[in-house]
Amino acid sequence: MAESQRVKSFMCIALFSICLLQCNPIAFAILDPVDFLALQSIRKSLNDMPGSNYFASWDFTSDPCNFAGVYCDSDKVIALNLGDPRAGAPGLTGRIDPAVGKLSALAELSVVPGRIFGALPQSISQLKSLRFLAVSRNFISGQIPAGLGQLRNLRTLDLSYNLFAGAIPTAIGTLPELSNVILCHNRLSGSVPPFASQTLTRLDLKHNNLSGSLAPNSLPPSLHYLSLSWNRLTGPVDGLLNRLGQLNYLDLSMNQFTGTIPGRVFTYPITNLQLQRNMFSGRVQPDGQVSISTIDLSYNRLSGEISPLFSTVQSLYLNNNRFTGQVPGSFVDRLLAANIQILYLQHNFLTGIQINPTAEIPVSSSLCLQYNCMVPPLQTPCPLKAGKQKTRPTAQCNEWRG
């Protein structure tokens, strides 16, 4: 009798499901069992941080396609955005379960900032449809899985602000569709691999421990944003920079780059050029009038006279180099007209500037001339790092002229 009752119950459920499908086939979709089980595993390995209610909607007695951050197409999960995306919202804690690799149709995977730890699962390399992978600002460690180089459709890779160590897998550089690679603020070492994608527009590798040199053809001319600062990169970059004519942001500061700075770079549509604290040397001669608003070439080994073509720059840092000769008069004119906000020329070997000692520097402008081979014609406030000495010792100036 009991068995007969169970059969009748099953038949009732089946008939009810058929009725639902016939009455409203679009509204009723059953998630692929593999995806269903994968979401369960992912849920078990993660928890809301205090103040976060992201998982409140993850009730597996209801349709998972209605869960927060889960997006489906038919019976497959195509996007998974883990965590509350609102600014300042607490994130998640725990680990990313390897079952994420079972979501075979997944095209987008993101994790909000939080306290997720452990390694990035190797199984992610099974997601052949993945186009967007962003798991920044957590505590994910270990190496970047080399298998990510198998994701031929990947366009955005953002693993920034984590604890990744080891080398950047060479295979990632071979991905043909990459447009954004953001790996900054990790503990990555080794060299920068060549990137083949001709659609790559953003490459951000700053604040790592990368070393070695960059070949002239290692990065594509499609780049708009390039930041390699705070690494240990070496060698010349003039050949590389001459090919990157679409750059609008360039930061190579805090490395050990050598050689000359190509004049063509100063004609690029860049708004902010950061090349400070390297070992660049030689003369700096822009190919034309410079329209970049901020240029920092400080703490290098640049020499020769300062080009008047730099006088149109609003914030110019040329301090702590080996520049010689007179400061061009065009700088003085624009400084007094308040068209220059910052002009730092301290710690060079400059011999003069044609400015009236009674001239008043506009309140909005800063000029520092100390520790050169001249007595500053007027006293202006300088940064504390400039020191207290107003002029460079005569012996140093004579030695440099000699």
XYZ file of C-alpha atoms in Angstrom:
402
model
C 0.000 0.000 0.000
C 2.776 2.402 0.928
C 4.618 1.608 -2.331
C 1.489 2.308 -4.345
C 1.097 5.647 -2.583
C 4.676 6.656 -3.479
C 4.080 5.819 -7.145
C 0.920 7.903 -7.158
C 2.805 10.861 -5.563
C 5.595 10.643 -8.158
C 3.010 10.571 -10.978
C 1.286 13.638 -9.540
C 4.587 15.563 -9.422
C 5.400 14.496 -12.968
C 1.970 15.555 -14.242
C 2.304 18.895 -12.389
C 5.695 19.524 -14.018
C 4.318 18.700 -17.468
C 1.453 21.096 -16.880
C 3.878 23.868 -15.901
C 5.993 23.278 -18.964
C 2.969 23.335 -21.257
C 1.378 26.376 -19.632
C 4.523 28.474 -19.331
C 7.520 26.774 -20.955
C 9.702 29.923 -20.949
C 9.348 30.690 -17.254
C 10.156 27.165 -16.132
C 13.726 26.020 -16.800
C 15.580 23.276 -14.975
C 19.267 23.988 -14.367
C 21.723 21.416 -15.648
C 22.409 19.010 -12.725
C 26.176 19.442 -13.145
C 25.837 23.210 -12.775
C 23.454 22.751 -9.824
C 25.958 20.580 -7.948
C 28.817 22.947 -8.819
C 26.955 25.902 -7.320
C 26.302 23.865 -4.169
C 30.019 23.119 -3.812
C 30.927 26.763 -4.404
C 28.421 27.841 -1.759
C 29.790 25.371 0.811
C 33.336 26.711 0.472
C 32.434 30.407 0.848
C 30.706 32.513 3.501
C 29.520 36.080 3.881
C 31.778 38.348 5.875
C 30.047 40.160 8.772
C 27.630 42.700 7.328
C 27.226 40.906 3.998
C 23.967 39.142 3.062
C 25.002 38.066 -0.418
C 24.189 34.379 0.097
C 20.742 35.064 1.616
C 19.106 34.345 -1.752
C 21.014 31.102 -2.329
C 18.198 28.734 -1.365
C 18.698 25.504 -3.271
C 15.018 24.572 -2.944
C 14.359 27.364 -5.472
C 15.679 28.122 -8.951
C 19.471 28.821 -8.740
C 19.191 31.076 -11.796
C 17.435 33.557 -9.485
C 20.328 33.563 -6.995
C 22.201 36.838 -6.498
C 25.124 36.984 -8.929
C 24.047 33.927 -10.948
C 23.041 34.437 -14.576
C 21.772 31.648 -16.816
C 21.082 31.001 -20.443
C 18.612 28.143 -20.806
C 19.849 25.455 -18.403
C 23.476 26.641 -18.044
C 25.185 29.210 -15.822
C 26.930 31.756 -18.055
C 28.010 34.363 -15.468
C 28.913 34.141 -11.795
C 29.546 37.338 -9.822
C 30.411 36.302 -6.273
C 29.716 38.894 -3.580
C 27.771 42.126 -3.143
C 29.020 44.491 -5.894
C 27.994 47.686 -4.109
C 30.897 49.959 -3.194
C 32.145 49.384 0.337
C 30.054 46.268 0.884
C 31.739 43.459 2.848
C 32.988 40.637 0.672
C 33.261 36.907 1.140
C 35.610 34.640 3.020
C 36.720 31.072 2.340
C 38.084 29.414 -0.781
C 37.037 29.158 -4.412
C 35.998 25.532 -4.865
C 37.479 23.629 -7.842
C 33.890 22.756 -8.806
C 33.763 26.164 -10.520
C 35.488 24.410 -13.432
C 32.309 22.329 -13.958
C 30.339 25.397 -15.100
C 31.143 24.595 -18.701
C 29.254 27.520 -20.275
C 30.665 30.159 -17.923
C 31.743 33.312 -19.775
C 32.211 35.634 -16.776
C 33.616 34.982 -13.304
C 34.197 37.757 -10.796
C 34.714 38.042 -7.054
C 34.252 41.246 -5.067
C 37.000 42.431 -2.682
C 37.052 40.366 0.500
C 39.015 37.714 2.360
C 39.044 34.775 -0.007
C 42.275 32.817 0.437
C 43.990 29.738 -0.943
C 44.947 29.039 -4.538
C 43.076 29.888 -7.700
C 41.693 26.509 -8.827
C 43.469 24.894 -11.766
C 40.039 23.763 -12.947
C 39.293 27.283 -14.199
C 41.368 26.332 -17.249
C 38.468 24.039 -18.256
C 36.155 27.038 -18.822
C 36.728 27.324 -22.559
C 34.027 29.995 -22.984
C 35.448 32.293 -20.290
C 35.925 35.858 -21.487
C 36.115 37.773 -18.190
C 38.028 36.694 -15.052
C 38.350 39.178 -12.189
C 39.233 38.137 -8.639
C 41.040 41.220 -7.346
C 41.583 42.522 -3.803
C 41.486 39.280 -1.865
C 44.164 37.040 -0.318
C 44.534 34.480 -3.086
C 48.025 32.978 -3.137
C 50.136 30.448 -4.974
C 51.033 30.629 -8.623
C 48.879 31.866 -11.478
C 47.623 28.638 -13.105
C 49.473 28.024 -16.374
C 46.243 26.493 -17.666
C 44.774 29.989 -18.024
C 46.777 30.061 -21.239
C 44.230 27.600 -22.666
C 41.373 30.100 -22.364
C 41.546 31.316 -25.956
C 38.467 33.552 -25.591
C 39.711 35.394 -22.499
C 39.612 39.161 -22.873
C 40.014 40.494 -19.333
C 42.303 39.001 -16.684
C 42.315 40.867 -13.380
C 44.126 39.155 -10.486
C 45.347 42.393 -8.891
C 45.856 43.069 -5.186
C 46.356 39.468 -4.109
C 49.300 37.355 -2.958
C 50.186 35.570 -6.197
C 53.846 34.578 -6.481
C 56.059 32.987 -9.105
C 56.257 33.798 -12.780
C 53.578 35.083 -15.136
C 52.830 32.023 -17.303
C 54.201 32.524 -20.803
C 51.063 30.939 -22.245
C 48.963 33.886 -21.038
C 50.871 36.131 -23.395
C 49.793 33.980 -26.348
C 46.044 34.494 -25.768
C 44.761 36.155 -28.958
C 41.752 38.080 -27.604
C 43.260 39.733 -24.510
C 42.379 43.388 -24.049
C 43.015 43.947 -20.304
C 45.708 42.312 -18.158
C 45.812 43.624 -14.586
C 48.198 41.752 -12.291
C 49.445 44.648 -10.162
C 50.136 44.520 -6.413
C 51.145 40.876 -6.115
C 54.454 39.102 -5.503
C 55.153 38.011 -9.053
C 58.746 37.436 -10.143
C 60.604 36.507 -13.298
C 60.356 38.306 -16.618
C 57.487 39.999 -18.435
C 56.322 37.553 -21.119
C 55.705 38.836 -24.633
C 52.058 39.598 -25.393
C 50.793 38.672 -28.831
C 47.239 40.029 -28.680
C 46.788 42.887 -31.131
C 43.747 44.059 -29.131
C 45.600 44.492 -25.816
C 44.896 48.027 -24.553
C 45.740 47.838 -20.832
C 48.727 46.159 -19.173
C 49.209 46.848 -15.475
C 52.004 44.936 -13.719
C 53.091 47.535 -11.149
C 54.170 46.680 -7.604
C 55.612 43.226 -8.184
C 59.132 41.818 -8.214
C 59.546 41.405 -11.973
C 63.020 41.531 -13.499
C 64.798 41.226 -16.822
C 64.510 43.375 -19.937
C 61.810 44.035 -22.526
C 62.387 43.215 -26.189
C 61.399 45.948 -28.677
C 58.572 43.820 -30.089
C 57.395 42.262 -26.805
C 54.292 44.449 -26.433
C 51.696 45.285 -29.112
C 51.209 48.825 -30.503
C 47.528 48.638 -29.499
C 48.416 49.510 -25.861
C 46.766 52.618 -24.394
C 47.749 52.091 -20.760
C 51.094 50.673 -19.606
C 52.232 50.571 -15.982
C 55.341 48.627 -14.967
C 56.382 50.736 -11.975
C 57.847 49.386 -8.736
C 59.628 46.372 -10.210
C 63.282 45.533 -10.941
C 63.153 45.719 -14.732
C 66.337 46.617 -16.597
C 67.718 47.424 -20.019
C 66.766 49.958 -22.693
C 63.166 50.618 -23.730
C 63.638 53.137 -26.549
C 62.932 50.545 -29.252
C 59.789 49.395 -27.455
C 58.454 52.877 -26.712
C 58.906 53.983 -30.312
C 56.282 51.390 -31.300
C 53.620 52.337 -28.721
C 52.186 55.447 -30.342
C 48.669 55.023 -28.928
C 49.665 55.302 -25.266
C 47.675 57.742 -23.142
C 49.227 56.638 -19.839
C 52.800 55.461 -19.248
C 54.430 54.670 -15.912
C 57.835 52.960 -15.894
C 58.999 54.551 -12.634
C 60.933 52.824 -9.859
C 62.850 50.376 -12.043
C 66.395 50.172 -13.404
C 65.760 50.989 -17.066
C 68.743 52.372 -18.961
C 69.483 54.087 -22.256
C 67.838 57.129 -23.779
C 64.248 58.353 -23.741
C 63.015 58.610 -27.339
C 61.807 62.075 -28.325
C 58.746 60.608 -30.011
C 57.245 59.596 -26.650
C 56.606 63.253 -25.791
C 54.274 63.623 -28.790
C 52.006 60.729 -27.757
C 48.460 61.490 -26.476
C 49.653 60.894 -22.901
C 48.202 62.836 -19.965
C 50.619 61.522 -17.343
C 54.205 60.379 -18.065
C 56.081 58.773 -15.172
C 59.695 57.751 -15.859
C 61.289 58.790 -12.556
C 63.788 56.803 -10.503
C 65.438 54.803 -13.243
C 68.848 54.988 -14.884
C 67.893 56.771 -18.106
C 70.751 58.802 -19.545
C 71.680 61.129 -22.384
C 69.935 64.169 -23.796
C 66.157 64.560 -23.851
C 64.882 66.204 -27.007
C 61.127 66.041 -27.754
C 60.149 65.684 -31.402
C 57.695 68.587 -31.044
C 55.959 70.892 -28.603
C 54.896 68.871 -25.581
C 51.203 68.804 -24.619
C 51.473 66.264 -21.780
C 50.197 67.867 -18.564
C 52.436 65.989 -16.092
C 55.948 64.676 -16.768
C 58.263 63.232 -14.139
C 61.835 62.458 -15.270
C 63.412 62.989 -11.851
C 66.151 60.821 -10.320
C 67.767 59.658 -13.542
C 71.068 60.420 -15.282
C 69.739 62.753 -17.972
C 72.128 65.410 -19.249
C 72.490 68.299 -21.686
C 70.412 71.457 -21.791
C 66.709 71.545 -20.947
C 64.630 71.791 -24.099
C 62.283 74.818 -24.329
C 59.698 72.420 -25.803
C 58.991 71.302 -22.219
C 57.806 74.788 -21.206
C 54.177 73.901 -22.048
C 54.074 71.157 -19.414
C 51.984 72.093 -16.349
C 53.831 69.912 -13.824
C 57.450 69.154 -14.740
C 59.874 67.234 -12.535
C 63.459 67.312 -13.861
C 65.190 67.334 -10.484
C 68.081 65.055 -9.500
C 69.593 64.650 -12.955
C 72.644 66.079 -14.721
C 71.119 68.905 -16.753
C 73.416 71.814 -17.577
C 73.245 75.303 -19.092
C 70.624 78.021 -18.745
C 66.950 77.486 -18.011
C 65.120 78.587 -21.204
C 63.316 81.922 -20.957
C 60.033 80.388 -22.082
C 59.835 78.602 -18.719
C 60.073 81.893 -16.857
C 57.355 83.516 -18.964
C 54.911 80.679 -18.450
C 55.768 80.327 -14.761
C 55.037 83.989 -14.043
C 51.806 83.713 -16.042
C 50.750 80.810 -13.761
C 50.695 78.386 -16.702
C 53.227 76.161 -14.942
C 52.123 74.689 -11.628
C 55.274 72.763 -10.687
C 58.800 73.273 -12.013
C 61.332 71.247 -10.049
C 64.916 71.740 -11.292
C 66.853 71.160 -8.063
C 69.932 68.934 -7.873
C 71.254 69.441 -11.400
C 74.205 71.384 -12.834
C 72.257 74.360 -14.216
C 74.195 77.622 -14.452
C 71.525 80.292 -14.704
C 67.947 81.472 -15.138
C 66.870 84.865 -16.434
C 64.349 85.967 -13.823
C 64.006 89.238 -11.917
C 64.937 88.743 -8.239
C 61.874 90.823 -7.309
C 59.508 88.715 -9.419
C 56.629 87.157 -7.576
C 55.921 83.536 -8.258
C 52.128 82.973 -8.444
C 50.644 81.305 -5.379
C 49.451 78.409 -7.533
C 52.968 77.700 -8.836
C 56.037 76.026 -7.303
C 59.629 76.586 -8.410
C 62.696 74.904 -6.937
C 66.194 75.765 -8.163
C 68.490 74.895 -5.283
C 71.649 72.800 -5.433
C 72.674 73.812 -8.946
C 75.806 75.541 -10.242
C 74.344 78.988 -9.550
C 73.021 81.078 -6.721
C 69.216 80.988 -6.999
C 68.158 84.537 -7.971
C 65.113 84.296 -5.721
C 64.217 82.222 -2.715
C 61.339 79.809 -3.213
C 60.054 76.976 -1.017
C 61.393 73.570 -2.035
C 60.480 70.038 -0.999
C 62.164 68.801 2.189
C 64.028 66.159 0.157
C 65.870 68.960 -1.672
C 67.939 69.567 1.461
C 69.162 72.889 2.865
C 72.130 73.647 0.594
C 71.267 76.420 -1.847
C 74.103 75.811 -4.318
C 76.182 72.868 -5.454
C 79.847 72.916 -4.331
C 82.097 74.693 -6.847
C 84.425 71.682 -7.058
C 81.546 69.513 -8.318
C 80.535 72.095 -10.900
C 84.115 72.497 -12.161
C 84.565 68.739 -12.341
C 81.348 68.354 -14.343
C 82.353 71.131 -16.782
C 85.768 69.563 -17.133
